[in-house]
Amino acid sequence: MLLAFITVIGNDASAARDSDRSPWASLGGAITTDPTVIRNADGRLEVFARGTDNALWHIWQTAPNDGWSGWNSLGGTITSNIAVERNANGRLEVFARGTDNALWHKWQIGPGNTWSNWNSLGGVITTDPTVIRNADGRLEVFARGTDSALWHKWQIGPGSTWSNWNSLGGTITSNIAVERNTNDRLEAFARGTDNALWHIWQIGPGNTWSNWNSLGGVITTDPIVVLSPGRLEVFARGTDNALWHKWQIGPGNTWSNWNSLGGTTTSNIAVERIPADGRLEAFVRGGDNALWHIWQTARNDGWSNWNPLGGTITSDIAVGSNADGRLEAFVRGGDNALWHIWQTPPSVPWY
């Protein structure tokens, strides 16, 4: 993967110098979807993607903050990006759409252990699945149905059997973003037919759901939502290709107006919370196909200028946090291999 020669957003000369030091490294493989990353219960990062045989493949750190295994196939024949979450007892569970357009899943038999066979959860879904863990440990999965409404199903108990599919209505035109609010209520976000951002939320933790409500704007990517300390914050690309965001004024409260963070993005957005201090950091593919990032200068406060991390990327970005607090980003390169870059100390800028 070649480091790109970059025209710096915001004319930040230090950003160009930082890009020259970007330590991109290849993890090999040949992947045909966006990568998905999660941290195991023991602190090791694990990355999932579809291979050229349409099976699910994964690669993992051999120890927290350390080297990587070889690629390993988990079989199946999948037609979507992958969603993954940890069960209440630490076992990873992965979800993808199959060739029959149903939702399929498989899970670790024990934390960090061997895997089950693939199992169908039925339904007919037309987007990538999204999975999240409820406050009581039950996994819940969301996807768009053939009627363009939002559908979901959930574990009856933590690590237990699953409910039937249930419709939350609406008419959505994007993948779904879901996050747990400070009071443990789930809240789901999607783009509507008017290209505005719409959301729906649980009335109480694990409870019934509100009606759909518009948060306005005109967005051209899937939304991404993250729990910033004390409030939800949502990000998406606008019609000007810049990164836009809005946030709750207070925990579970009303929302700000849309605000531009500038830049030029040609991908969906990835956002991760910096473990050391709770500041948010956002990542996009720029017009030069390099990786760019921007971060809060203080928790729930202003933002830095855009900064390039180089590379030549052909996918959306996945970002995870290592056990020691260092962020690590994963992308597909021009050679279809998985590439990654990481913070040397757990801070910005990157080295």
mmCIF file of C-alpha atoms in Angstrom:
data_model
loop_
_atom_site.group_PDB
_atom_site.id
_atom_site.type_symbol
_atom_site.label_atom_id
_atom_site.label_comp_id
_atom_site.label_asym_id
_atom_site.label_seq_id
_atom_site.Cartn_x
_atom_site.Cartn_y
_atom_site.Cartn_z
ATOM 1 C CA MET A 1 0.000 0.000 0.000
ATOM 2 C CA LEU A 2 1.512 3.301 -1.072
ATOM 3 C CA LEU A 3 1.238 6.391 1.053
ATOM 4 C CA ALA A 4 -0.583 9.053 -0.884
ATOM 5 C CA PHE A 5 0.778 12.494 -1.696
ATOM 6 C CA ILE A 6 -1.831 14.659 -0.019
ATOM 7 C CA THR A 7 -3.082 18.205 -0.303
ATOM 8 C CA VAL A 8 -3.792 19.059 3.298
ATOM 9 C CA ILE A 9 -7.277 20.077 4.358
ATOM 10 C CA GLY A 10 -7.079 23.363 6.221
ATOM 11 C CA ASN A 11 -3.468 23.978 5.022
ATOM 12 C CA ASP A 12 -2.100 22.294 8.130
ATOM 13 C CA ALA A 13 1.600 21.699 7.332
ATOM 14 C CA SER A 14 2.089 19.529 10.413
ATOM 15 C CA ALA A 15 -0.565 17.182 9.030
ATOM 16 C CA ALA A 16 1.558 16.500 5.957
ATOM 17 C CA ARG A 17 4.531 15.680 8.131
ATOM 18 C CA ASP A 18 2.402 13.281 10.197
ATOM 19 C CA SER A 19 1.246 11.465 7.038
ATOM 20 C CA ASP A 20 4.877 10.781 6.095
ATOM 21 C CA ARG A 21 5.269 8.831 9.343
ATOM 22 C CA SER A 22 2.106 6.732 8.937
ATOM 23 C CA PRO A 23 3.086 3.090 9.692
ATOM 24 C CA TRP A 24 0.641 1.257 7.425
ATOM 25 C CA ALA A 25 1.071 -2.524 7.499
ATOM 26 C CA SER A 26 -0.613 -5.318 5.538
ATOM 27 C CA LEU A 27 -2.445 -8.188 7.217
ATOM 28 C CA GLY A 28 -2.821 -9.965 3.875
ATOM 29 C CA GLY A 29 -5.929 -11.791 2.765
ATOM 30 C CA ALA A 30 -8.253 -10.937 -0.109
ATOM 31 C CA ILE A 31 -11.473 -9.351 1.141
ATOM 32 C CA THR A 32 -14.593 -8.257 -0.715
ATOM 33 C CA THR A 33 -16.500 -6.336 1.985
ATOM 34 C CA ASP A 34 -15.742 -3.628 4.481
ATOM 35 C CA PRO A 35 -13.832 -4.980 7.486
ATOM 36 C CA THR A 36 -15.510 -5.221 10.899
ATOM 37 C CA VAL A 37 -13.455 -5.122 14.102
ATOM 38 C CA ILE A 38 -14.298 -5.964 17.706
ATOM 39 C CA ARG A 39 -12.341 -6.531 20.895
ATOM 40 C CA ASN A 40 -12.589 -9.951 22.486
ATOM 41 C CA ALA A 41 -13.359 -10.352 26.182
ATOM 42 C CA ASP A 42 -9.626 -10.894 26.831
ATOM 43 C CA GLY A 43 -8.629 -7.661 25.049
ATOM 44 C CA ARG A 44 -7.534 -9.077 21.650
ATOM 45 C CA LEU A 45 -8.803 -7.356 18.502
ATOM 46 C CA GLU A 46 -10.495 -9.575 15.921
ATOM 47 C CA VAL A 47 -11.371 -8.540 12.336
ATOM 48 C CA PHE A 48 -14.008 -10.095 10.076
ATOM 49 C CA ALA A 49 -14.639 -9.741 6.326
ATOM 50 C CA ARG A 50 -16.001 -11.718 3.386
ATOM 51 C CA GLY A 51 -13.434 -13.459 1.201
ATOM 52 C CA THR A 52 -13.370 -14.007 -2.553
ATOM 53 C CA ASP A 53 -15.177 -17.334 -1.971
ATOM 54 C CA ASN A 54 -18.053 -15.417 -0.291
ATOM 55 C CA ALA A 55 -17.299 -17.146 3.016
ATOM 56 C CA LEU A 56 -16.662 -15.323 6.284
ATOM 57 C CA TRP A 57 -12.983 -14.970 7.138
ATOM 58 C CA HIS A 58 -11.352 -13.622 10.293
ATOM 59 C CA ILE A 59 -7.959 -12.734 11.732
ATOM 60 C CA TRP A 60 -7.106 -11.901 15.344
ATOM 61 C CA GLN A 61 -4.388 -10.644 17.639
ATOM 62 C CA THR A 62 -2.490 -13.536 19.211
ATOM 63 C CA ALA A 63 -2.269 -11.530 22.450
ATOM 64 C CA PRO A 64 -3.686 -8.140 23.504
ATOM 65 C CA ASN A 65 -1.808 -5.282 21.774
ATOM 66 C CA ASP A 66 0.399 -7.814 19.987
ATOM 67 C CA GLY A 67 0.927 -9.680 16.692
ATOM 68 C CA TRP A 68 -1.661 -11.291 14.438
ATOM 69 C CA SER A 69 -2.746 -14.810 13.494
ATOM 70 C CA GLY A 70 -3.145 -15.989 9.923
ATOM 71 C CA TRP A 71 -6.514 -15.736 8.175
ATOM 72 C CA ASN A 72 -9.068 -18.433 9.010
ATOM 73 C CA SER A 73 -12.355 -19.288 7.292
ATOM 74 C CA LEU A 74 -15.645 -19.507 9.190
ATOM 75 C CA GLY A 75 -17.442 -20.796 6.089
ATOM 76 C CA GLY A 76 -20.907 -19.801 4.979
ATOM 77 C CA THR A 77 -21.971 -17.887 1.875
ATOM 78 C CA ILE A 78 -22.743 -14.276 2.743
ATOM 79 C CA THR A 79 -24.033 -11.303 0.769
ATOM 80 C CA SER A 80 -23.539 -8.391 3.164
ATOM 81 C CA ASN A 81 -21.097 -6.724 5.461
ATOM 82 C CA ILE A 82 -20.715 -8.415 8.831
ATOM 83 C CA ALA A 83 -22.074 -7.336 12.209
ATOM 84 C CA VAL A 84 -20.462 -8.696 15.371
ATOM 85 C CA GLU A 85 -21.126 -8.254 19.093
ATOM 86 C CA ARG A 86 -20.086 -9.855 22.375
ATOM 87 C CA ASN A 87 -22.652 -11.852 24.276
ATOM 88 C CA ALA A 88 -23.171 -11.262 28.002
ATOM 89 C CA ASN A 89 -20.669 -14.046 28.792
ATOM 90 C CA GLY A 90 -18.015 -12.676 26.417
ATOM 91 C CA ARG A 91 -18.646 -14.995 23.418
ATOM 92 C CA LEU A 92 -18.505 -13.282 20.024
ATOM 93 C CA GLU A 93 -21.510 -13.673 17.739
ATOM 94 C CA VAL A 94 -21.479 -12.698 14.058
ATOM 95 C CA PHE A 95 -24.395 -11.872 11.754
ATOM 96 C CA ALA A 96 -24.672 -11.585 7.965
ATOM 97 C CA ARG A 97 -27.218 -11.878 5.164
ATOM 98 C CA GLY A 98 -27.197 -15.178 3.300
ATOM 99 C CA THR A 99 -27.927 -15.955 -0.346
ATOM 100 C CA ASP A 100 -31.587 -16.471 0.619
ATOM 101 C CA ASN A 101 -31.631 -12.892 2.034
ATOM 102 C CA ALA A 102 -32.305 -14.272 5.514
ATOM 103 C CA LEU A 103 -30.220 -13.320 8.544
ATOM 104 C CA TRP A 104 -27.634 -15.935 9.470
ATOM 105 C CA HIS A 105 -25.417 -16.107 12.539
ATOM 106 C CA LYS A 106 -22.721 -18.145 14.213
ATOM 107 C CA TRP A 107 -21.070 -17.798 17.611
ATOM 108 C CA GLN A 108 -18.112 -18.813 19.694
ATOM 109 C CA ILE A 109 -18.820 -21.923 21.796
ATOM 110 C CA GLY A 110 -16.924 -20.225 24.621
ATOM 111 C CA PRO A 111 -15.114 -16.852 24.902
ATOM 112 C CA GLY A 112 -12.166 -16.928 22.466
ATOM 113 C CA ASN A 113 -13.035 -20.542 21.614
ATOM 114 C CA THR A 114 -14.150 -22.573 18.568
ATOM 115 C CA TRP A 115 -17.241 -21.611 16.592
ATOM 116 C CA SER A 116 -20.718 -23.073 16.080
ATOM 117 C CA ASN A 117 -22.177 -23.958 12.692
ATOM 118 C CA TRP A 118 -24.084 -21.294 10.778
ATOM 119 C CA ASN A 119 -27.736 -20.958 11.831
ATOM 120 C CA SER A 120 -30.589 -19.089 10.146
ATOM 121 C CA LEU A 121 -32.615 -16.444 11.999
ATOM 122 C CA GLY A 122 -35.006 -16.128 9.062
ATOM 123 C CA GLY A 123 -36.497 -12.938 7.732
ATOM 124 C CA VAL A 124 -35.820 -11.237 4.404
ATOM 125 C CA ILE A 125 -33.451 -8.308 4.848
ATOM 126 C CA THR A 126 -32.290 -5.706 2.338
ATOM 127 C CA THR A 127 -29.479 -3.969 4.256
ATOM 128 C CA ASP A 128 -26.482 -4.970 6.287
ATOM 129 C CA PRO A 129 -27.528 -6.164 9.756
ATOM 130 C CA THR A 130 -26.753 -4.071 12.839
ATOM 131 C CA VAL A 131 -26.377 -5.679 16.261
ATOM 132 C CA ILE A 132 -26.163 -4.201 19.749
ATOM 133 C CA ARG A 133 -26.296 -5.542 23.290
ATOM 134 C CA ASN A 134 -29.111 -4.396 25.571
ATOM 135 C CA ALA A 135 -28.354 -3.285 29.127
ATOM 136 C CA ASP A 136 -29.504 -6.695 30.434
ATOM 137 C CA GLY A 137 -27.093 -8.558 28.110
ATOM 138 C CA ARG A 138 -29.544 -9.601 25.372
ATOM 139 C CA LEU A 139 -28.394 -9.093 21.776
ATOM 140 C CA GLU A 140 -30.765 -7.279 19.420
ATOM 141 C CA VAL A 141 -30.430 -7.171 15.618
ATOM 142 C CA PHE A 142 -31.828 -4.580 13.196
ATOM 143 C CA ALA A 143 -32.203 -4.520 9.390
ATOM 144 C CA ARG A 144 -34.454 -3.105 6.683
ATOM 145 C CA GLY A 145 -37.141 -5.414 5.320
ATOM 146 C CA THR A 146 -38.549 -5.747 1.803
ATOM 147 C CA ASP A 147 -41.188 -3.151 2.759
ATOM 148 C CA SER A 148 -38.393 -0.638 3.521
ATOM 149 C CA ALA A 149 -39.438 -0.609 7.189
ATOM 150 C CA LEU A 150 -37.092 -1.229 10.117
ATOM 151 C CA TRP A 151 -37.310 -4.754 11.494
ATOM 152 C CA HIS A 152 -35.672 -6.230 14.573
ATOM 153 C CA LYS A 153 -35.382 -9.394 16.606
ATOM 154 C CA TRP A 154 -33.771 -10.056 19.968
ATOM 155 C CA GLN A 155 -32.584 -12.758 22.318
ATOM 156 C CA ILE A 156 -35.318 -13.817 24.759
ATOM 157 C CA GLY A 157 -32.660 -13.929 27.473
ATOM 158 C CA PRO A 158 -28.894 -13.257 27.472
ATOM 159 C CA GLY A 159 -27.255 -15.868 25.232
ATOM 160 C CA SER A 160 -30.634 -17.554 24.744
ATOM 161 C CA THR A 161 -33.071 -18.258 21.890
ATOM 162 C CA TRP A 162 -34.442 -15.532 19.635
ATOM 163 C CA SER A 163 -37.784 -13.771 19.240
ATOM 164 C CA ASN A 164 -39.690 -13.586 15.976
ATOM 165 C CA TRP A 165 -39.034 -10.656 13.642
ATOM 166 C CA ASN A 166 -40.940 -7.512 14.592
ATOM 167 C CA SER A 167 -41.532 -4.348 12.537
ATOM 168 C CA LEU A 168 -40.737 -0.857 13.855
ATOM 169 C CA GLY A 169 -42.267 0.749 10.754
ATOM 170 C CA GLY A 170 -40.813 3.752 8.964
ATOM 171 C CA THR A 171 -39.498 3.962 5.415
ATOM 172 C CA ILE A 172 -35.712 3.955 5.380
ATOM 173 C CA THR A 173 -33.086 4.225 2.649
ATOM 174 C CA SER A 174 -29.854 3.380 4.480
ATOM 175 C CA ASN A 175 -28.233 0.953 6.833
ATOM 176 C CA ILE A 176 -29.214 1.421 10.466
ATOM 177 C CA ALA A 177 -27.139 2.857 13.301
ATOM 178 C CA VAL A 178 -28.082 1.898 16.876
ATOM 179 C CA GLU A 179 -26.659 2.984 20.213
ATOM 180 C CA ARG A 180 -27.564 2.658 23.878
ATOM 181 C CA ASN A 181 -28.332 5.968 25.571
ATOM 182 C CA THR A 182 -27.074 6.948 29.015
ATOM 183 C CA ASN A 183 -30.324 5.650 30.551
ATOM 184 C CA ASP A 184 -29.840 2.299 28.721
ATOM 185 C CA ARG A 185 -32.625 2.860 26.161
ATOM 186 C CA LEU A 186 -31.740 1.774 22.602
ATOM 187 C CA GLU A 187 -32.051 4.439 19.908
ATOM 188 C CA ALA A 188 -31.984 3.679 16.157
ATOM 189 C CA PHE A 189 -31.132 6.076 13.299
ATOM 190 C CA ALA A 190 -31.586 5.824 9.521
ATOM 191 C CA ARG A 191 -31.987 8.005 6.443
ATOM 192 C CA GLY A 192 -35.561 8.524 5.286
ATOM 193 C CA THR A 193 -37.000 8.909 1.784
ATOM 194 C CA ASP A 194 -36.577 12.683 2.179
ATOM 195 C CA ASN A 195 -32.842 12.100 2.842
ATOM 196 C CA ALA A 196 -33.249 13.511 6.345
ATOM 197 C CA LEU A 197 -32.073 11.681 9.458
ATOM 198 C CA TRP A 198 -34.852 9.886 11.319
ATOM 199 C CA HIS A 199 -34.747 8.136 14.688
ATOM 200 C CA ILE A 200 -36.831 5.935 16.962
ATOM 201 C CA TRP A 201 -36.119 4.910 20.555
ATOM 202 C CA GLN A 202 -37.178 2.602 23.340
ATOM 203 C CA ILE A 203 -39.596 4.247 25.803
ATOM 204 C CA GLY A 204 -37.699 2.478 28.587
ATOM 205 C CA PRO A 205 -34.785 0.017 28.666
ATOM 206 C CA GLY A 206 -35.865 -3.196 26.883
ATOM 207 C CA ASN A 207 -39.340 -1.683 26.467
ATOM 208 C CA THR A 208 -41.706 -0.606 23.664
ATOM 209 C CA TRP A 209 -40.648 1.929 21.056
ATOM 210 C CA SER A 210 -41.563 5.539 20.250
ATOM 211 C CA ASN A 211 -42.878 6.758 16.917
ATOM 212 C CA TRP A 212 -40.381 7.819 14.267
ATOM 213 C CA ASN A 213 -39.113 11.391 14.542
ATOM 214 C CA SER A 214 -37.147 13.509 12.043
ATOM 215 C CA LEU A 215 -33.827 15.135 12.950
ATOM 216 C CA GLY A 216 -33.727 16.982 9.620
ATOM 217 C CA GLY A 217 -30.681 17.517 7.452
ATOM 218 C CA VAL A 218 -29.908 16.076 4.029
ATOM 219 C CA ILE A 219 -27.478 13.158 4.324
ATOM 220 C CA THR A 220 -25.816 11.067 1.637
ATOM 221 C CA THR A 221 -24.280 8.205 3.654
ATOM 222 C CA ASP A 222 -25.357 5.812 6.350
ATOM 223 C CA PRO A 223 -25.513 7.591 9.708
ATOM 224 C CA ILE A 224 -23.134 6.612 12.498
ATOM 225 C CA VAL A 225 -24.009 7.159 16.159
ATOM 226 C CA VAL A 226 -21.735 7.063 19.183
ATOM 227 C CA LEU A 227 -22.250 7.630 22.894
ATOM 228 C CA SER A 228 -20.127 10.627 23.770
ATOM 229 C CA PRO A 229 -19.827 11.131 27.529
ATOM 230 C CA GLY A 230 -23.369 11.887 28.636
ATOM 231 C CA ARG A 231 -25.055 12.189 25.229
ATOM 232 C CA LEU A 232 -25.538 10.645 21.782
ATOM 233 C CA GLU A 233 -23.836 12.201 18.759
ATOM 234 C CA VAL A 234 -24.638 11.365 15.108
ATOM 235 C CA PHE A 235 -22.426 11.804 12.019
ATOM 236 C CA ALA A 236 -23.119 11.629 8.268
ATOM 237 C CA ARG A 237 -21.955 13.115 4.979
ATOM 238 C CA GLY A 238 -23.878 16.074 3.599
ATOM 239 C CA THR A 239 -24.630 17.039 -0.009
ATOM 240 C CA ASP A 240 -21.399 19.074 -0.031
ATOM 241 C CA ASN A 241 -19.415 15.880 0.784
ATOM 242 C CA ALA A 242 -18.374 17.384 4.114
ATOM 243 C CA LEU A 243 -18.798 15.633 7.458
ATOM 244 C CA TRP A 244 -21.818 16.866 9.422
ATOM 245 C CA HIS A 245 -22.905 16.048 12.962
ATOM 246 C CA LYS A 246 -25.526 16.808 15.573
ATOM 247 C CA TRP A 247 -25.781 15.878 19.232
ATOM 248 C CA GLN A 248 -28.115 15.746 22.173
ATOM 249 C CA ILE A 249 -28.053 18.913 24.256
ATOM 250 C CA GLY A 250 -28.079 16.746 27.367
ATOM 251 C CA PRO A 251 -28.494 13.042 28.206
ATOM 252 C CA GLY A 252 -31.690 11.764 26.531
ATOM 253 C CA ASN A 253 -32.559 15.381 25.708
ATOM 254 C CA THR A 254 -33.340 17.517 22.647
ATOM 255 C CA TRP A 255 -30.899 17.810 19.771
ATOM 256 C CA SER A 256 -28.572 20.523 18.463
ATOM 257 C CA ASN A 257 -28.743 21.890 14.932
ATOM 258 C CA TRP A 258 -26.631 20.217 12.256
ATOM 259 C CA ASN A 259 -23.030 21.441 12.257
ATOM 260 C CA SER A 260 -20.351 20.996 9.578
ATOM 261 C CA LEU A 261 -16.892 19.609 10.355
ATOM 262 C CA GLY A 262 -15.747 20.261 6.776
ATOM 263 C CA GLY A 263 -13.459 17.920 4.888
ATOM 264 C CA THR A 264 -14.262 15.797 1.843
ATOM 265 C CA THR A 265 -15.462 12.255 2.404
ATOM 266 C CA THR A 266 -15.997 9.492 -0.151
ATOM 267 C CA SER A 267 -17.027 6.808 2.345
ATOM 268 C CA ASN A 268 -19.225 6.153 5.298
ATOM 269 C CA ILE A 269 -17.867 7.565 8.535
ATOM 270 C CA ALA A 270 -16.196 5.689 11.371
ATOM 271 C CA VAL A 271 -16.168 7.229 14.852
ATOM 272 C CA GLU A 272 -14.490 5.889 17.971
ATOM 273 C CA ARG A 273 -14.268 7.189 21.502
ATOM 274 C CA ILE A 274 -10.707 7.634 22.795
ATOM 275 C CA PRO A 275 -10.611 5.428 25.924
ATOM 276 C CA ALA A 276 -8.207 7.621 27.889
ATOM 277 C CA ASP A 277 -10.398 10.719 28.062
ATOM 278 C CA GLY A 278 -13.678 10.120 26.177
ATOM 279 C CA ARG A 279 -12.935 12.443 23.228
ATOM 280 C CA LEU A 280 -14.407 11.386 19.885
ATOM 281 C CA GLU A 281 -12.294 10.766 16.776
ATOM 282 C CA ALA A 282 -13.817 10.486 13.284
ATOM 283 C CA PHE A 283 -12.317 8.783 10.210
ATOM 284 C CA VAL A 284 -13.206 8.998 6.497
ATOM 285 C CA ARG A 285 -11.775 8.184 3.108
ATOM 286 C CA GLY A 286 -10.884 11.454 1.398
ATOM 287 C CA GLY A 287 -11.127 12.511 -2.235
ATOM 288 C CA ASP A 288 -7.544 11.246 -2.648
ATOM 289 C CA ASN A 289 -8.561 7.776 -1.319
ATOM 290 C CA ALA A 290 -6.313 8.286 1.702
ATOM 291 C CA LEU A 291 -7.447 7.965 5.308
ATOM 292 C CA TRP A 292 -8.254 11.265 7.036
ATOM 293 C CA HIS A 293 -9.248 11.912 10.632
ATOM 294 C CA ILE A 294 -10.452 14.679 12.926
ATOM 295 C CA TRP A 295 -10.871 14.651 16.708
ATOM 296 C CA GLN A 296 -12.347 16.599 19.572
ATOM 297 C CA THR A 297 -9.792 18.860 21.218
ATOM 298 C CA ALA A 298 -11.574 18.340 24.551
ATOM 299 C CA ARG A 299 -14.395 16.065 25.634
ATOM 300 C CA ASN A 300 -17.754 17.263 24.238
ATOM 301 C CA ASP A 301 -15.965 20.342 22.878
ATOM 302 C CA GLY A 302 -14.421 21.744 19.686
ATOM 303 C CA TRP A 303 -12.668 19.817 16.923
ATOM 304 C CA SER A 304 -9.176 19.776 15.419
ATOM 305 C CA ASN A 305 -8.342 20.433 11.782
ATOM 306 C CA TRP A 306 -8.466 17.476 9.404
ATOM 307 C CA ASN A 307 -5.293 15.396 9.373
ATOM 308 C CA PRO A 308 -4.186 12.787 6.763
ATOM 309 C CA LEU A 309 -3.009 9.294 7.651
ATOM 310 C CA GLY A 310 -2.114 8.326 4.092
ATOM 311 C CA GLY A 311 -2.761 4.982 2.474
ATOM 312 C CA THR A 312 -4.848 4.044 -0.553
ATOM 313 C CA ILE A 313 -8.143 2.583 0.590
ATOM 314 C CA THR A 314 -11.046 0.955 -1.242
ATOM 315 C CA SER A 315 -13.554 0.369 1.574
ATOM 316 C CA ASP A 316 -15.206 1.998 4.515
ATOM 317 C CA ILE A 317 -13.099 2.170 7.660
ATOM 318 C CA ALA A 318 -13.315 0.043 10.795
ATOM 319 C CA VAL A 319 -11.773 1.397 14.009
ATOM 320 C CA GLY A 320 -11.264 -0.412 17.295
ATOM 321 C CA SER A 321 -9.500 0.354 20.546
ATOM 322 C CA ASN A 322 -6.725 -1.872 21.822
ATOM 323 C CA ALA A 323 -6.621 -3.109 25.402
ATOM 324 C CA ASP A 324 -4.006 -0.433 26.183
ATOM 325 C CA GLY A 325 -6.215 2.373 24.809
ATOM 326 C CA ARG A 326 -4.545 2.813 21.405
ATOM 327 C CA LEU A 327 -6.912 3.234 18.460
ATOM 328 C CA GLU A 328 -6.332 1.022 15.410
ATOM 329 C CA ALA A 329 -7.910 1.503 11.959
ATOM 330 C CA PHE A 330 -8.525 -1.230 9.358
ATOM 331 C CA VAL A 331 -9.295 -0.854 5.635
ATOM 332 C CA ARG A 332 -9.172 -2.762 2.386
ATOM 333 C CA GLY A 333 -6.255 -1.633 0.210
ATOM 334 C CA GLY A 334 -5.905 -1.358 -3.561
ATOM 335 C CA ASP A 335 -4.603 -4.939 -3.557
ATOM 336 C CA ASN A 336 -7.780 -6.141 -1.717
ATOM 337 C CA ALA A 337 -5.705 -7.110 1.316
ATOM 338 C CA LEU A 338 -6.522 -5.911 4.829
ATOM 339 C CA TRP A 339 -4.301 -3.006 5.915
ATOM 340 C CA HIS A 340 -4.077 -1.358 9.319
ATOM 341 C CA ILE A 341 -2.551 1.640 11.065
ATOM 342 C CA TRP A 342 -2.401 2.330 14.786
ATOM 343 C CA GLN A 343 -1.497 4.902 17.381
ATOM 344 C CA THR A 344 1.923 4.401 18.937
ATOM 345 C CA PRO A 345 0.951 6.052 22.231
ATOM 346 C CA PRO A 346 -2.780 6.185 23.077
ATOM 347 C CA SER A 347 -3.195 9.771 21.847
ATOM 348 C CA VAL A 348 -3.346 11.922 18.721
ATOM 349 C CA PRO A 349 -1.651 12.694 16.395
ATOM 350 C CA TRP A 350 -0.851 9.253 15.051
ATOM 351 C CA TYR A 351 2.696 8.092 14.346
#
